[in-house]
CSV table of N, CA and C in Angstrom, one decimal:
chain,number,residue,atom,x,y,z
A,1419,MET,N,0.8,-1.2,0.0
A,1419,MET,CA,0.0,0.0,0.0
A,1419,MET,C,0.9,1.2,0.0
A,1420,THR,N,0.7,2.1,-0.9
A,1420,THR,CA,1.5,3.4,-1.0
A,1420,THR,C,0.6,4.5,-0.6
A,1421,PHE,N,1.3,5.5,-0.1
A,1421,PHE,CA,0.6,6.8,0.3
A,1421,PHE,C,0.7,7.7,-0.9
A,1422,LYS,N,-0.5,8.3,-1.3
A,1422,LYS,CA,-0.5,9.2,-2.4
A,1422,LYS,C,-1.1,10.5,-1.8
A,1423,PRO,N,-0.2,11.6,-1.8
A,1423,PRO,CA,-0.7,12.9,-1.3
A,1423,PRO,C,-1.9,13.4,-2.1
A,1424,SER,N,-2.7,14.1,-1.4
A,1424,SER,CA,-3.9,14.7,-2.1
A,1424,SER,C,-3.4,16.0,-2.9
A,1425,THR,N,-4.0,16.2,-4.0
A,1425,THR,CA,-3.7,17.4,-4.8
A,1425,THR,C,-4.6,18.6,-4.5
A,1426,SER,N,-5.6,18.3,-3.7
A,1426,SER,CA,-6.5,19.4,-3.4
A,1426,SER,C,-5.9,20.2,-2.2
A,1427,PRO,N,-6.1,21.5,-2.2
A,1427,PRO,CA,-5.5,22.3,-1.1
A,1427,PRO,C,-6.1,22.0,0.2
A,1428,GLY,N,-5.3,22.1,1.2
A,1428,GLY,CA,-5.8,21.9,2.6
A,1428,GLY,C,-6.7,23.0,3.1
A,1429,PRO,N,-7.3,22.8,4.2
A,1429,PRO,CA,-8.1,23.9,4.8
A,1429,PRO,C,-7.4,25.2,5.0
A,1430,ARG,N,-6.1,25.2,5.4
A,1430,ARG,CA,-5.4,26.4,5.6
A,1430,ARG,C,-5.1,27.1,4.3
A,1431,ALA,N,-4.8,26.4,3.2
A,1431,ALA,CA,-4.5,27.0,1.9
A,1431,ALA,C,-5.8,27.7,1.4
A,1432,SER,N,-6.9,27.0,1.6
A,1432,SER,CA,-8.2,27.5,1.1
A,1432,SER,C,-8.6,28.8,1.9
A,1433,GLU,N,-8.3,28.7,3.2
A,1433,GLU,CA,-8.6,29.9,4.0
A,1433,GLU,C,-7.7,31.1,3.6
A,1434,GLY,N,-6.4,30.8,3.3
A,1434,GLY,CA,-5.5,31.9,2.8
A,1434,GLY,C,-6.0,32.5,1.5
A,1435,ARG,N,-6.5,31.6,0.6
A,1435,ARG,CA,-6.9,32.1,-0.7
A,1435,ARG,C,-8.2,33.0,-0.5
A,1436,ARG,N,-9.1,32.5,0.4
A,1436,ARG,CA,-10.3,33.3,0.6
A,1436,ARG,C,-9.9,34.7,1.2
A,1437,THR,N,-8.9,34.7,2.1
A,1437,THR,CA,-8.5,36.0,2.7
A,1437,THR,C,-7.9,36.9,1.6
A,1438,LEU,N,-7.1,36.3,0.8
A,1438,LEU,CA,-6.4,37.1,-0.3
A,1438,LEU,C,-7.5,37.6,-1.2
A,1439,LEU,N,-8.4,36.8,-1.6
A,1439,LEU,CA,-9.5,37.2,-2.6
A,1439,LEU,C,-10.3,38.3,-1.9
A,1440,GLY,N,-10.6,38.1,-0.6
A,1440,GLY,CA,-11.4,39.1,0.1
A,1440,GLY,C,-10.7,40.5,0.1
A,1441,LEU,N,-9.4,40.5,0.3
A,1441,LEU,CA,-8.7,41.7,0.4
A,1441,LEU,C,-8.6,42.4,-1.0
A,1442,VAL,N,-8.4,41.6,-2.0
A,1442,VAL,CA,-8.4,42.1,-3.4
A,1442,VAL,C,-9.8,42.7,-3.7
A,1443,TRP,N,-10.9,42.0,-3.4
A,1443,TRP,CA,-12.2,42.5,-3.6
A,1443,TRP,C,-12.5,43.8,-2.9
A,1444,ALA,N,-12.1,43.9,-1.7
A,1444,ALA,CA,-12.4,45.1,-0.9
A,1444,ALA,C,-11.5,46.2,-1.3
A,1445,SER,N,-10.3,46.0,-1.8
A,1445,SER,CA,-9.4,47.0,-2.2
A,1445,SER,C,-9.8,47.7,-3.5
A,1446,LEU,N,-10.7,47.0,-4.3
A,1446,LEU,CA,-11.2,47.6,-5.5
A,1446,LEU,C,-11.9,48.9,-5.2
A,1447,ALA,N,-12.6,49.0,-4.1
A,1447,ALA,CA,-13.3,50.2,-3.7
A,1447,ALA,C,-12.3,51.4,-3.6
A,1448,PHE,N,-11.2,51.2,-2.9
A,1448,PHE,CA,-10.2,52.2,-2.7
A,1448,PHE,C,-9.5,52.5,-4.0
A,1449,LEU,N,-9.1,51.5,-4.7
A,1449,LEU,CA,-8.3,51.7,-5.9
A,1449,LEU,C,-9.0,52.4,-7.1
A,1450,THR,N,-10.4,52.3,-7.1
A,1450,THR,CA,-11.2,52.9,-8.1
A,1450,THR,C,-11.7,54.3,-7.6
A,1451,PHE,N,-11.2,54.8,-6.5
A,1451,PHE,CA,-11.6,56.1,-6.0
A,1451,PHE,C,-13.1,56.1,-5.6
A,1452,GLY,N,-13.7,54.9,-5.3
A,1452,GLY,CA,-15.1,54.8,-4.9
A,1452,GLY,C,-16.0,54.5,-6.0
A,1453,LEU,N,-15.5,54.5,-7.3
A,1453,LEU,CA,-16.4,54.3,-8.4
A,1453,LEU,C,-17.0,52.9,-8.4
A,1454,ALA,N,-16.3,51.9,-7.9
A,1454,ALA,CA,-16.7,50.5,-7.9
A,1454,ALA,C,-17.6,50.2,-6.7
A,1455,VAL,N,-17.8,51.1,-5.7
A,1455,VAL,CA,-18.5,50.8,-4.5
A,1455,VAL,C,-19.9,50.3,-4.8
A,1456,PRO,N,-20.7,51.0,-5.6
A,1456,PRO,CA,-22.1,50.5,-5.9
A,1456,PRO,C,-22.1,49.1,-6.5
A,1457,PHE,N,-21.2,48.8,-7.3
A,1457,PHE,CA,-21.1,47.5,-8.0
A,1457,PHE,C,-20.7,46.4,-7.0
A,1458,LEU,N,-19.7,46.8,-6.1
A,1458,LEU,CA,-19.3,45.8,-5.1
A,1458,LEU,C,-20.4,45.5,-4.1
A,1459,LEU,N,-21.1,46.6,-3.7
A,1459,LEU,CA,-22.2,46.4,-2.8
A,1459,LEU,C,-23.4,45.7,-3.4
A,1460,ALA,N,-23.6,45.9,-4.7
A,1460,ALA,CA,-24.7,45.2,-5.4
A,1460,ALA,C,-24.3,43.7,-5.4
A,1461,HIS,N,-23.1,43.4,-5.7
A,1461,HIS,CA,-22.6,42.0,-5.7
A,1461,HIS,C,-22.8,41.4,-4.3
A,1462,ALA,N,-22.5,42.2,-3.2
A,1462,ALA,CA,-22.6,41.7,-1.9
A,1462,ALA,C,-24.1,41.5,-1.5
A,1463,ALA,N,-24.9,42.4,-1.9
A,1463,ALA,CA,-26.4,42.3,-1.6
A,1463,ALA,C,-27.0,41.1,-2.3
A,1464,TYR,N,-26.5,40.8,-3.5
A,1464,TYR,CA,-27.0,39.6,-4.2
A,1464,TYR,C,-26.5,38.3,-3.5
A,1465,ARG,N,-25.2,38.3,-3.3
A,1465,ARG,CA,-24.6,37.1,-2.7
A,1465,ARG,C,-25.1,36.8,-1.3
A,1466,LEU,N,-25.2,37.9,-0.5
A,1466,LEU,CA,-25.7,37.7,0.9
A,1466,LEU,C,-27.2,37.7,1.1
A,1467,ARG,N,-27.9,38.0,0.0
A,1467,ARG,CA,-29.3,38.1,0.0
A,1467,ARG,C,-29.8,39.1,1.1
A,1468,SER,N,-29.1,40.3,1.0
A,1468,SER,CA,-29.3,41.3,2.1
A,1468,SER,C,-30.1,42.5,1.5
A,1469,ARG,N,-31.3,42.7,2.1
A,1469,ARG,CA,-32.1,43.9,1.7
A,1469,ARG,C,-31.4,45.1,2.2
A,1470,ALA,N,-30.7,45.1,3.3
A,1470,ALA,CA,-30.0,46.3,3.8
A,1470,ALA,C,-28.9,46.7,2.9
A,1471,GLN,N,-28.2,45.8,2.3
A,1471,GLN,CA,-27.1,46.1,1.4
A,1471,GLN,C,-27.7,46.6,0.1
A,1472,ALA,N,-28.9,46.1,-0.3
A,1472,ALA,CA,-29.5,46.6,-1.5
A,1472,ALA,C,-30.0,48.1,-1.3
A,1473,ILE,N,-30.4,48.4,-0.1
A,1473,ILE,CA,-30.8,49.8,0.2
A,1473,ILE,C,-29.5,50.7,0.2
A,1474,ALA,N,-28.4,50.1,0.7
A,1474,ALA,CA,-27.1,50.9,0.7
A,1474,ALA,C,-26.7,51.2,-0.8
A,1475,VAL,N,-26.9,50.2,-1.7
A,1475,VAL,CA,-26.6,50.4,-3.1
A,1475,VAL,C,-27.4,51.6,-3.6
A,1476,ALA,N,-28.7,51.6,-3.3
A,1476,ALA,CA,-29.5,52.7,-3.8
A,1476,ALA,C,-29.1,54.0,-3.2
A,1477,VAL,N,-28.7,54.1,-2.0
A,1477,VAL,CA,-28.2,55.3,-1.3
A,1477,VAL,C,-26.9,55.8,-2.0
A,1478,TYR,N,-25.9,54.8,-2.2
A,1478,TYR,CA,-24.7,55.2,-2.9
A,1478,TYR,C,-24.9,55.7,-4.3
A,1479,CYS,N,-25.8,55.1,-5.0
A,1479,CYS,CA,-26.1,55.5,-6.4
A,1479,CYS,C,-26.8,56.9,-6.3
A,1480,ALA,N,-27.7,57.2,-5.4
A,1480,ALA,CA,-28.3,58.5,-5.3
A,1480,ALA,C,-27.3,59.6,-4.9
A,1481,VAL,N,-26.4,59.2,-4.0
A,1481,VAL,CA,-25.4,60.2,-3.7
A,1481,VAL,C,-24.5,60.5,-4.9
A,1482,TRP,N,-24.1,59.4,-5.6
A,1482,TRP,CA,-23.3,59.6,-6.8
A,1482,TRP,C,-24.0,60.5,-7.8
A,1483,ALA,N,-25.3,60.3,-8.0
A,1483,ALA,CA,-26.0,61.1,-8.9
A,1483,ALA,C,-26.1,62.5,-8.4
A,1484,GLY,N,-26.3,62.7,-7.1
A,1484,GLY,CA,-26.3,64.0,-6.6
A,1484,GLY,C,-25.0,64.8,-6.7
A,1485,VAL,N,-23.9,64.1,-6.5
A,1485,VAL,CA,-22.6,64.7,-6.6
A,1485,VAL,C,-22.3,65.1,-8.1
A,1486,LEU,N,-22.6,64.2,-9.0
A,1486,LEU,CA,-22.4,64.4,-10.4
A,1486,LEU,C,-23.3,65.6,-10.9
A,1487,GLY,N,-24.5,65.6,-10.4
A,1487,GLY,CA,-25.5,66.6,-10.8
A,1487,GLY,C,-25.0,68.0,-10.3
A,1488,PHE,N,-24.6,68.0,-9.0
A,1488,PHE,CA,-24.1,69.2,-8.4
A,1488,PHE,C,-22.9,69.7,-9.1
A,1489,ARG,N,-22.0,68.8,-9.4
A,1489,ARG,CA,-20.8,69.2,-10.1
A,1489,ARG,C,-21.0,69.8,-11.5
A,1490,ALA,N,-22.1,69.3,-12.1
A,1490,ALA,CA,-22.4,69.8,-13.5
A,1490,ALA,C,-22.9,71.2,-13.4
A,1491,THR,N,-23.5,71.6,-12.3
A,1491,THR,CA,-24.0,73.0,-12.1
A,1491,THR,C,-22.9,73.9,-11.8
A,1492,LEU,N,-21.7,73.4,-11.5
A,1492,LEU,CA,-20.6,74.3,-11.1
A,1492,LEU,C,-19.6,74.6,-12.3
A,1493,ALA,N,-20.2,74.4,-13.5
A,1493,ALA,CA,-19.3,74.6,-14.7
A,1493,ALA,C,-18.7,75.9,-14.8
A,1494,GLY,N,-19.3,77.0,-14.4
A,1494,GLY,CA,-18.8,78.3,-14.6
A,1494,GLY,C,-18.2,78.9,-13.2
A,1495,VAL,N,-18.2,78.1,-12.2
A,1495,VAL,CA,-17.8,78.5,-10.9
A,1495,VAL,C,-16.3,78.3,-10.7
A,1496,PRO,N,-15.5,79.2,-10.2
A,1496,PRO,CA,-14.1,79.0,-10.0
A,1496,PRO,C,-13.9,77.8,-9.0
A,1497,THR,N,-12.8,77.1,-9.3
A,1497,THR,CA,-12.6,75.9,-8.5
A,1497,THR,C,-12.2,76.2,-7.0
A,1498,GLY,N,-11.9,77.4,-6.7
A,1498,GLY,CA,-11.6,77.8,-5.3
A,1498,GLY,C,-12.8,78.1,-4.5
A,1499,ASP,N,-14.0,78.0,-5.1
A,1499,ASP,CA,-15.3,78.3,-4.4
A,1499,ASP,C,-15.6,77.2,-3.4
A,1500,TRP,N,-16.3,77.6,-2.4
A,1500,TRP,CA,-16.7,76.7,-1.3
A,1500,TRP,C,-17.6,75.5,-1.8
A,1501,ARG,N,-18.3,75.7,-2.9
A,1501,ARG,CA,-19.2,74.7,-3.4
A,1501,ARG,C,-18.4,73.5,-4.0
A,1502,TRP,N,-17.3,73.8,-4.6
A,1502,TRP,CA,-16.4,72.8,-5.1
A,1502,TRP,C,-15.8,72.0,-3.9
A,1503,SER,N,-15.5,72.7,-2.8
A,1503,SER,CA,-15.0,72.0,-1.6
A,1503,SER,C,-16.1,71.0,-1.0
A,1504,VAL,N,-17.3,71.5,-1.0
A,1504,VAL,CA,-18.4,70.6,-0.5
A,1504,VAL,C,-18.6,69.4,-1.4
A,1505,ALA,N,-18.6,69.6,-2.7
A,1505,ALA,CA,-18.7,68.4,-3.6
A,1505,ALA,C,-17.6,67.5,-3.5
A,1506,ALA,N,-16.4,68.0,-3.4
A,1506,ALA,CA,-15.2,67.1,-3.2
A,1506,ALA,C,-15.2,66.4,-1.9
A,1507,ALA,N,-15.6,67.1,-0.8
A,1507,ALA,CA,-15.7,66.4,0.5
A,1507,ALA,C,-16.7,65.3,0.5
A,1508,VAL,N,-17.9,65.5,0.0
A,1508,VAL,CA,-18.9,64.5,-0.1
A,1508,VAL,C,-18.4,63.3,-0.9
A,1509,TRP,N,-17.8,63.6,-2.0
A,1509,TRP,CA,-17.2,62.5,-2.8
A,1509,TRP,C,-16.1,61.7,-2.1
A,1510,LEU,N,-15.1,62.5,-1.6
A,1510,LEU,CA,-14.0,61.9,-1.0
A,1510,LEU,C,-14.3,61.1,0.3
A,1511,PHE,N,-15.0,61.7,1.2
A,1511,PHE,CA,-15.3,61.1,2.5
A,1511,PHE,C,-16.5,60.2,2.5
A,1512,GLY,N,-17.5,60.6,1.7
A,1512,GLY,CA,-18.8,59.8,1.7
A,1512,GLY,C,-18.7,58.6,0.8
A,1513,LEU,N,-18.2,58.8,-0.4
A,1513,LEU,CA,-18.2,57.7,-1.4
A,1513,LEU,C,-16.9,56.9,-1.4
A,1514,TRP,N,-15.8,57.6,-1.4
A,1514,TRP,CA,-14.5,56.9,-1.5
A,1514,TRP,C,-14.1,56.3,-0.2
A,1515,VAL,N,-13.9,57.0,0.8
A,1515,VAL,CA,-13.5,56.5,2.1
A,1515,VAL,C,-14.6,55.7,2.8
A,1516,GLY,N,-15.8,56.3,2.8
A,1516,GLY,CA,-16.9,55.6,3.5
A,1516,GLY,C,-17.3,54.3,2.8
A,1517,GLY,N,-17.3,54.4,1.4
A,1517,GLY,CA,-17.6,53.1,0.7
A,1517,GLY,C,-16.5,52.1,0.9
A,1518,THR,N,-15.3,52.5,0.9
A,1518,THR,CA,-14.2,51.5,1.1
A,1518,THR,C,-14.3,50.9,2.5
A,1519,PHE,N,-14.7,51.7,3.5
A,1519,PHE,CA,-14.9,51.1,4.9
A,1519,PHE,C,-16.1,50.2,4.9
A,1520,HIS,N,-17.1,50.5,4.2
A,1520,HIS,CA,-18.3,49.7,4.1
A,1520,HIS,C,-18.0,48.3,3.5
A,1521,VAL,N,-17.3,48.4,2.4
A,1521,VAL,CA,-16.9,47.1,1.7
A,1521,VAL,C,-16.0,46.3,2.6
A,1522,LEU,N,-15.0,46.9,3.3
A,1522,LEU,CA,-14.1,46.2,4.2
A,1522,LEU,C,-14.9,45.5,5.3
A,1523,LEU,N,-16.0,46.1,5.8
A,1523,LEU,CA,-16.8,45.5,6.8
A,1523,LEU,C,-17.5,44.3,6.3
A,1524,LEU,N,-17.8,44.3,5.0
A,1524,LEU,CA,-18.5,43.1,4.4
A,1524,LEU,C,-17.6,42.0,4.0
A,1525,ARG,N,-16.3,42.3,3.9
A,1525,ARG,CA,-15.4,41.3,3.4
A,1525,ARG,C,-15.5,39.9,4.0
A,1526,ASP,N,-15.5,39.9,5.4
A,1526,ASP,CA,-15.5,38.6,6.1
A,1526,ASP,C,-16.8,37.9,5.8
A,1527,ARG,N,-17.9,38.5,5.7
A,1527,ARG,CA,-19.2,37.9,5.4
A,1527,ARG,C,-19.2,37.3,4.0
A,1528,MET,N,-18.6,38.1,3.1
A,1528,MET,CA,-18.6,37.7,1.7
A,1528,MET,C,-17.7,36.4,1.4
A,1529,PHE,N,-16.6,36.3,2.2
A,1529,PHE,CA,-15.7,35.3,1.8
A,1529,PHE,C,-15.5,34.2,2.9
A,1530,ARG,N,-16.5,34.0,3.7
A,1530,ARG,CA,-16.4,33.0,4.7
A,1530,ARG,C,-17.1,31.7,4.2
A,1531,ASP,N,-16.8,30.6,4.7
A,1531,ASP,CA,-17.4,29.3,4.4
A,1531,ASP,C,-17.3,28.9,2.9
A,1532,GLY,N,-16.2,29.3,2.3
A,1532,GLY,CA,-15.9,28.9,0.9
A,1532,GLY,C,-16.9,29.4,-0.1
A,1533,ARG,N,-17.5,30.6,0.1
A,1533,ARG,CA,-18.4,31.1,-0.9
A,1533,ARG,C,-17.7,31.6,-2.1
């Protein structure tokens, strides 16, 4: 009788892969300056079957539409004006940083149990 090692990864390797995949998935929100947040959350809402995440997707999309609409009204306004600062702050802290934090919080739920 000979011993033949298994070619399938062990539980530790699988856990490491899930962790790496989760970090890559979550980092997309930061690397795309928050543009991917609605898509990542929509994926999470579908996969987790979460109504709360679906509502979050709608909120992020509404804020994105608001920021882009507000930005379009600032076409003739000098960039040093306070309205540009407000639009940039909402985008930067609400959508980019806030969205990245939100996706990072979901990472463990998304990539546990071999999903």
